[in-house]
Short mmCIF file of C-alpha atoms in Angstrom, two decimals:
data_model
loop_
_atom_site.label_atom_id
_atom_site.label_comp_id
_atom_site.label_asym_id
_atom_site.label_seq_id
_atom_site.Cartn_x
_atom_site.Cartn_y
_atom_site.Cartn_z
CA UNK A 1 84.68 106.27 119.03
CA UNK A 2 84.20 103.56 115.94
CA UNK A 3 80.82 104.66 115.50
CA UNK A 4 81.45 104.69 112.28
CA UNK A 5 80.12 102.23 109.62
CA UNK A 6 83.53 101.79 108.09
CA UNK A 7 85.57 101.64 110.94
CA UNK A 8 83.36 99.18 112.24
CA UNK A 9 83.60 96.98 109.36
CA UNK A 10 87.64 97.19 109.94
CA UNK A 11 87.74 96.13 113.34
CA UNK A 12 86.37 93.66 115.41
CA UNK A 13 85.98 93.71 118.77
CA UNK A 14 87.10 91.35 121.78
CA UNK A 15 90.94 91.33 120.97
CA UNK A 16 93.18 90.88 123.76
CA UNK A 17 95.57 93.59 122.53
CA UNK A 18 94.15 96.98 122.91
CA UNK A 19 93.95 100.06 120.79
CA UNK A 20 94.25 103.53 120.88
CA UNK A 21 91.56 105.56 119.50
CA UNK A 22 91.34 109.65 119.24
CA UNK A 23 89.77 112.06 117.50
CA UNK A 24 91.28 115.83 117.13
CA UNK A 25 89.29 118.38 114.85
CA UNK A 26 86.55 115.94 114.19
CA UNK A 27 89.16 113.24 112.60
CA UNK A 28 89.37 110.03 114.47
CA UNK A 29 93.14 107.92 114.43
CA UNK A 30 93.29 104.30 115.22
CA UNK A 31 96.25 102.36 116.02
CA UNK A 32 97.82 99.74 117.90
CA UNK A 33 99.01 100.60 121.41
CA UNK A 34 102.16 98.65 121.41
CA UNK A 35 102.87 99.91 118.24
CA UNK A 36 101.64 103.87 118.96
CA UNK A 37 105.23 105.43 117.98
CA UNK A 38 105.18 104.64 114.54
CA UNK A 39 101.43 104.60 114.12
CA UNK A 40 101.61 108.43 115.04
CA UNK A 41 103.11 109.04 111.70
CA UNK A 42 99.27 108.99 110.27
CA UNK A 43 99.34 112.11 112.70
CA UNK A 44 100.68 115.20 111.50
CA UNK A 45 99.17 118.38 113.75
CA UNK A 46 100.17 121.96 113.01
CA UNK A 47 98.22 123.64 116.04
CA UNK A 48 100.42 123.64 119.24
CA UNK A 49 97.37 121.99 121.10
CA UNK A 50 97.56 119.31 118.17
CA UNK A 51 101.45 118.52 118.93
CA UNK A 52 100.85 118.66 122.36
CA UNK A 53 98.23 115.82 122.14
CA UNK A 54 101.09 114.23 119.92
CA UNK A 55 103.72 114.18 122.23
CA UNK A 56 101.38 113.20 125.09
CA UNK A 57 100.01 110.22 123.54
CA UNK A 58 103.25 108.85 122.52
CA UNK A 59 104.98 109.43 126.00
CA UNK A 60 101.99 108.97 128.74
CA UNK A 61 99.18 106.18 126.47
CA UNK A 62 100.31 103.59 128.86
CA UNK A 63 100.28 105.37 131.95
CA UNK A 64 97.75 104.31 134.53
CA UNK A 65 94.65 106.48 134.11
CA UNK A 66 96.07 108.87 131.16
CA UNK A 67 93.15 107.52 129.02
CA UNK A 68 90.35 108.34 131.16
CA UNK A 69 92.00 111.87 131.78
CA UNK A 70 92.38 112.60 128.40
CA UNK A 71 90.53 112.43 124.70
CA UNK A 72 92.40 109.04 124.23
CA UNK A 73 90.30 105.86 124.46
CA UNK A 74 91.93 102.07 124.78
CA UNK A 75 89.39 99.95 123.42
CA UNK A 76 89.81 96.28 122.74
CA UNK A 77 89.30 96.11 119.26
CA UNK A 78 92.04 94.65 115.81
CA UNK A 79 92.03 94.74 112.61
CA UNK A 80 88.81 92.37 111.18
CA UNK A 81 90.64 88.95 109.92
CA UNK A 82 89.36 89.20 106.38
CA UNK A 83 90.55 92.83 106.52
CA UNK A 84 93.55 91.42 107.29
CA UNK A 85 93.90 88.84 104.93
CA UNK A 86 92.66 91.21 102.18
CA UNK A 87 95.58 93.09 102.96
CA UNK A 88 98.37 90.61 103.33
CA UNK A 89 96.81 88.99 99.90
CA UNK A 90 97.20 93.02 97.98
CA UNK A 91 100.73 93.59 99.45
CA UNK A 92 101.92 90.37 99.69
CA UNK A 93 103.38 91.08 102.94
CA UNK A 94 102.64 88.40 105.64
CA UNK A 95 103.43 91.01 108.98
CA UNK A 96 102.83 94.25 109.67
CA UNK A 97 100.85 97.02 111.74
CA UNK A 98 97.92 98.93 110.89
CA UNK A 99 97.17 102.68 111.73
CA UNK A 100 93.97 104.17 110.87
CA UNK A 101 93.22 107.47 109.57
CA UNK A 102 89.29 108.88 109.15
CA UNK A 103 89.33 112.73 108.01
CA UNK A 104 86.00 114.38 108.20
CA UNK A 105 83.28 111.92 109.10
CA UNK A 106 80.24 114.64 108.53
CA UNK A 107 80.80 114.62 104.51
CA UNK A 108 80.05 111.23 102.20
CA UNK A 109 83.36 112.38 100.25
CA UNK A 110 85.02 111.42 102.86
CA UNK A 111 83.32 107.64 102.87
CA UNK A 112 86.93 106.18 103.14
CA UNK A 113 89.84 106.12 104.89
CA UNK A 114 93.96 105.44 104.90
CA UNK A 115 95.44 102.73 106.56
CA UNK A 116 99.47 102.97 107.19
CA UNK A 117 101.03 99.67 107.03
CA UNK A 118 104.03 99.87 108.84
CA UNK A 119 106.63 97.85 110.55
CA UNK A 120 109.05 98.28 113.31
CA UNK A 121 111.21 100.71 111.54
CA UNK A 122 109.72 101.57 107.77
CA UNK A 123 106.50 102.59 106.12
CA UNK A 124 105.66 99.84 103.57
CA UNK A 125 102.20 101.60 102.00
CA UNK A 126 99.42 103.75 102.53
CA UNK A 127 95.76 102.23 101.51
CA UNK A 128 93.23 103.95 100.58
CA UNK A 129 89.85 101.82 101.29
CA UNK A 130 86.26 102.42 101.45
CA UNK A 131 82.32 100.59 101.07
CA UNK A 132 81.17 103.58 98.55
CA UNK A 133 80.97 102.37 94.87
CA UNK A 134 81.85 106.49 93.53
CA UNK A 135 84.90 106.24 96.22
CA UNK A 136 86.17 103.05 94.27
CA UNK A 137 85.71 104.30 90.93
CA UNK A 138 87.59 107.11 92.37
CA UNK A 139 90.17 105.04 93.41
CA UNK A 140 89.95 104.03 89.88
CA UNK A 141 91.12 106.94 88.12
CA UNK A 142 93.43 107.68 90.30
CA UNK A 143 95.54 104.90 90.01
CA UNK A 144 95.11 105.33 86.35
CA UNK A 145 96.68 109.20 87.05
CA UNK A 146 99.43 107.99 88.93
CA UNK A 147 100.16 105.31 86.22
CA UNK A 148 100.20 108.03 83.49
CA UNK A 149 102.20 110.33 85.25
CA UNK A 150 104.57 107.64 86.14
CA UNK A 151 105.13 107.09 82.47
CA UNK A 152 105.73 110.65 81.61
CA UNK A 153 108.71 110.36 83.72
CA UNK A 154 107.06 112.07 86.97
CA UNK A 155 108.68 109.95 89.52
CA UNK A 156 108.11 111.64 92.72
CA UNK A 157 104.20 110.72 92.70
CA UNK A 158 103.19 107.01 94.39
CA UNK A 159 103.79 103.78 92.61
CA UNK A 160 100.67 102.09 92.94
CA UNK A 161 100.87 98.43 94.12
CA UNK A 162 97.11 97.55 93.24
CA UNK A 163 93.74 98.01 94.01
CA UNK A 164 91.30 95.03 94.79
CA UNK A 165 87.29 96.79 94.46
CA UNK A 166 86.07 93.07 94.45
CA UNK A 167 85.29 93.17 98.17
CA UNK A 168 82.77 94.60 100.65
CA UNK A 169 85.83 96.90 101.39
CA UNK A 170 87.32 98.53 98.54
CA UNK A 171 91.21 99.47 98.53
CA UNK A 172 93.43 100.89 96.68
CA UNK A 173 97.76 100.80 97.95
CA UNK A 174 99.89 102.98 97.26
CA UNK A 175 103.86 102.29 97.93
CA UNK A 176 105.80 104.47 100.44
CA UNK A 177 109.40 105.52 101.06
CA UNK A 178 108.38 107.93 103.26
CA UNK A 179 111.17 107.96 106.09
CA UNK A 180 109.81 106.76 110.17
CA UNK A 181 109.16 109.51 112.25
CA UNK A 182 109.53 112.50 109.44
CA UNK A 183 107.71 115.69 110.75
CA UNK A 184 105.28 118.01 107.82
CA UNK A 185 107.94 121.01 107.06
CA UNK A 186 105.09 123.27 107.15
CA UNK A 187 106.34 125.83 104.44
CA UNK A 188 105.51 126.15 100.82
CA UNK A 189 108.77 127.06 99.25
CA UNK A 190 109.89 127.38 95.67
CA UNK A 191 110.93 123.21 95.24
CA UNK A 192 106.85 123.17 95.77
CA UNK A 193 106.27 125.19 93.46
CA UNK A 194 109.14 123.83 90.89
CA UNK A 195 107.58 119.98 91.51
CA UNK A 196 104.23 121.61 90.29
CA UNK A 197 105.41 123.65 87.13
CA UNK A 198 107.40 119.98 86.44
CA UNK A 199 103.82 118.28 86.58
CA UNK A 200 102.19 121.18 84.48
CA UNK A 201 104.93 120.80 81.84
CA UNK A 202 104.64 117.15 81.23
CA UNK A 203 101.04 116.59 81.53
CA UNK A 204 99.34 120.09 79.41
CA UNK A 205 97.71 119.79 76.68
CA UNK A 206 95.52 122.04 74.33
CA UNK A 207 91.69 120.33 74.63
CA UNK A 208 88.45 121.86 74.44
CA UNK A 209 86.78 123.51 78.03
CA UNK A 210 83.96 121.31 77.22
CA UNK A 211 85.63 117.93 76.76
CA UNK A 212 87.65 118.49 80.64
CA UNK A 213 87.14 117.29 83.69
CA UNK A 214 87.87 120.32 85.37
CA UNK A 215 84.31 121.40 83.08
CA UNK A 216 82.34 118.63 85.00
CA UNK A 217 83.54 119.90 88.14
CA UNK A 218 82.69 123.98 87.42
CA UNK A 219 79.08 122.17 86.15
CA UNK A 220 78.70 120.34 89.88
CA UNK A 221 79.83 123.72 91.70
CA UNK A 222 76.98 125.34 89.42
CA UNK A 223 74.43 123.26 91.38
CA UNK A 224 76.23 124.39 95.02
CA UNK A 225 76.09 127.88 94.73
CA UNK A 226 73.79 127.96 98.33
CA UNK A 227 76.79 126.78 100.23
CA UNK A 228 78.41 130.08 99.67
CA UNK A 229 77.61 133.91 101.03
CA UNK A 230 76.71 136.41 98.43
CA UNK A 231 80.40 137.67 98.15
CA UNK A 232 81.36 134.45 98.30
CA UNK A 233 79.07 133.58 95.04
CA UNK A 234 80.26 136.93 93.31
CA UNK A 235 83.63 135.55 93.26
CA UNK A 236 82.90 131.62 92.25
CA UNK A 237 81.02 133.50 89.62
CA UNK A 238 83.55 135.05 88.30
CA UNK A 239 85.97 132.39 88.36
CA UNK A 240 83.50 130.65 86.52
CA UNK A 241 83.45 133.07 84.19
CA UNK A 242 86.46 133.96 83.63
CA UNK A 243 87.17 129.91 82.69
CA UNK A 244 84.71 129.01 80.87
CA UNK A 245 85.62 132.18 78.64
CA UNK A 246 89.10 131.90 78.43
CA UNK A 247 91.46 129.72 75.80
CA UNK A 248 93.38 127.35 78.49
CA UNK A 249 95.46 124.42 78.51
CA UNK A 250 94.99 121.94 80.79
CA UNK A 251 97.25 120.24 82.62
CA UNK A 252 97.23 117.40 85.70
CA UNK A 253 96.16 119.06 89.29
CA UNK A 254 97.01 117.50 92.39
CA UNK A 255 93.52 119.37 94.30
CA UNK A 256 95.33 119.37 97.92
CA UNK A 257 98.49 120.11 96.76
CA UNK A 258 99.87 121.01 100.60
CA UNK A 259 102.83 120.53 103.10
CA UNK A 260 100.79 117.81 104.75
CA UNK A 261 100.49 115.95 101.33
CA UNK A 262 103.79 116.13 100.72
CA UNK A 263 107.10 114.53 102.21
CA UNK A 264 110.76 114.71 101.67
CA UNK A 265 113.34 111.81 101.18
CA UNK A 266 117.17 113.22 101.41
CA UNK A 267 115.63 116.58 100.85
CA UNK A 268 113.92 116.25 98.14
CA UNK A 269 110.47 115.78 97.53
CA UNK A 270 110.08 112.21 96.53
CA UNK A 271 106.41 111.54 96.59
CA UNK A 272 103.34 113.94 96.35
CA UNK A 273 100.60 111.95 97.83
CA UNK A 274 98.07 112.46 95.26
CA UNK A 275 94.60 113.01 96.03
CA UNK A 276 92.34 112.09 92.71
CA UNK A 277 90.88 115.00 90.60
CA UNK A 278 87.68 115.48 92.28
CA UNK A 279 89.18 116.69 95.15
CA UNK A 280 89.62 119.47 93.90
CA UNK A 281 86.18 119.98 93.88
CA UNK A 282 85.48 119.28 97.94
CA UNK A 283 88.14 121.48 98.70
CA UNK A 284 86.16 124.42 97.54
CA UNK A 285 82.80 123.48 98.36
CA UNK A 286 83.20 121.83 101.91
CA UNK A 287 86.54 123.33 102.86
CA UNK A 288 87.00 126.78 101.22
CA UNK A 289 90.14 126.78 101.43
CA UNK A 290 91.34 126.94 97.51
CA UNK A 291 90.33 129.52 94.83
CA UNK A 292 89.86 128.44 90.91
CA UNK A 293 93.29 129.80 90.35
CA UNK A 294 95.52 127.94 92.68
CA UNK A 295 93.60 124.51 92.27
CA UNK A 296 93.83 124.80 88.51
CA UNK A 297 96.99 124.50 87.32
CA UNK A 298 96.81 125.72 83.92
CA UNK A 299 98.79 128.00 81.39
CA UNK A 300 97.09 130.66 79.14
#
């Protein structure tokens, strides 16, 4: 299950401690299986047959035969050493456990993946890392976002600790006070949508269409048009339209700005795991999921 160049390059195998390793929905988890409980926090499922798996893992991965009866696979593999050292070296934490999440492996957006670093009982980051150079300069600008937003008094978003794109691996860590064991509240509610008119209100501003970045994105979905039906086209069409045309002000967009992005401290949202700008831009071409309204935040 880590044929994968990147998760090859984070683990190495012959350990004496095994792992677990599953996939569910063409995303592969990683994690160590002493440590499985709080490594299952990378894995938030909304389908019943996704809990289920959940549930199982956590209660039956040590059982005698459970792996070979199921989609789980124990595999003798850690985290790579200089993985490991890269990490303790960006953190400056010395201990901790590593659980792996890979989302779509069939797109090169998705070149990268999140590592939880974790402990007995708390979350200390989330780290983004990846070998593609566009990933990294992703990473890039979205520390840069966070930064910005930061200093416009938007406190809920990440606090970066660093990034270090010097390596063979690139990462980027983002700090966590995410509580252990916190399940998605799959609803979209109106402190959702208050946290987003907050970001729109501190971060719009009056530019031209041209001199955006959400115009290099509509130029990019210009040259993707074949991915879509012919209804499907009508409408991109006229979204495209209907932007390009119009007098807007811009303002910061999250791009997967959903339940599973998002968790709650006390009960209220404390940190919107952002997702840099041009995600906004895969959600529509390889997931469909998002219209140009709802992943533009805007005002007219």
């Amino acid at each position: 299950m880590l044929k994968n160049d990147l998760l090859e390059k984070l683990y190495s195998e012959g350990s004496s401690d095994a792992s677990i390793v599953f996939e569910h929905d063409g995303k592969v988890w990683v994690m160590p299986e002493d440590y499985v409980k709080g490594g299952m926090d990378m894995y938030q499922p909304s389908s019943r047959g996704g809990v289920s798996i959940k549930k199982s893992i956590i209660k039956k991965h040590k059982a005698p035969f459970y792996a070979r009866a199921s989609k789980v696979e124990k595999t003798n593999v850690e985290l790579d050493r200089v993985i490991r050292k890269q990490l303790q070296d960006l953190l400056q934490i010395n201990d901790f456990y590593v659980a792996t999440y890979m989302g779509e492996l069939w797109t090169s957006q998705n070149n990268k993946a999140v590592l939880q670093i974790y402990g007995d009982n708390e979350i200390y980051a989330y780290v983004k890392v990846t070998t593609d150079a566009k990933n990294a300069k992703r990473f890039q600008d979205e520390a840069n976002a966070l930064r910005n937003l930061r200093d416009l008094g938007i406190e809920y978003v990440p606090r970066v600790i660093g990034l270090d794109l010097d390596g063979k691996v690139k990462m980027f860590a983002q700090a966590s006070d995410k509580p252990m064991g916190q399940e998605v509240r799959l609803e979209f509610n109106e402190q959702i949508l208050d946290t987003a008119k907050d970001i729109v209100s501190k971060t719009k501003k009056n530019i031209d269409y041209k001199d955006s970045n959400f115009c290099e994105h509509v130029e990019f979905l210009k040259t993707q048009m074949d991915v879509f039906d012919k209804e499907q086209q009508s409408i991109v069409e006229k979204g495209i339209e209907m932007v390009e045309s119009a007098d807007l002000t811009f303002a910061f967009s999250h791009g997967d700005y959903t339940p599973w992005n998002i968790y709650y401290v006390k009960d209220e949202i404390s940190t919107v795991v952002i997702l840099c700008q041009h995600m906004w831009m895969y959600s529509i071409i390889c997931r469909r999921r998002h219209c140009l309204e709802k992943d533009l935040q805007r005002s007219v």
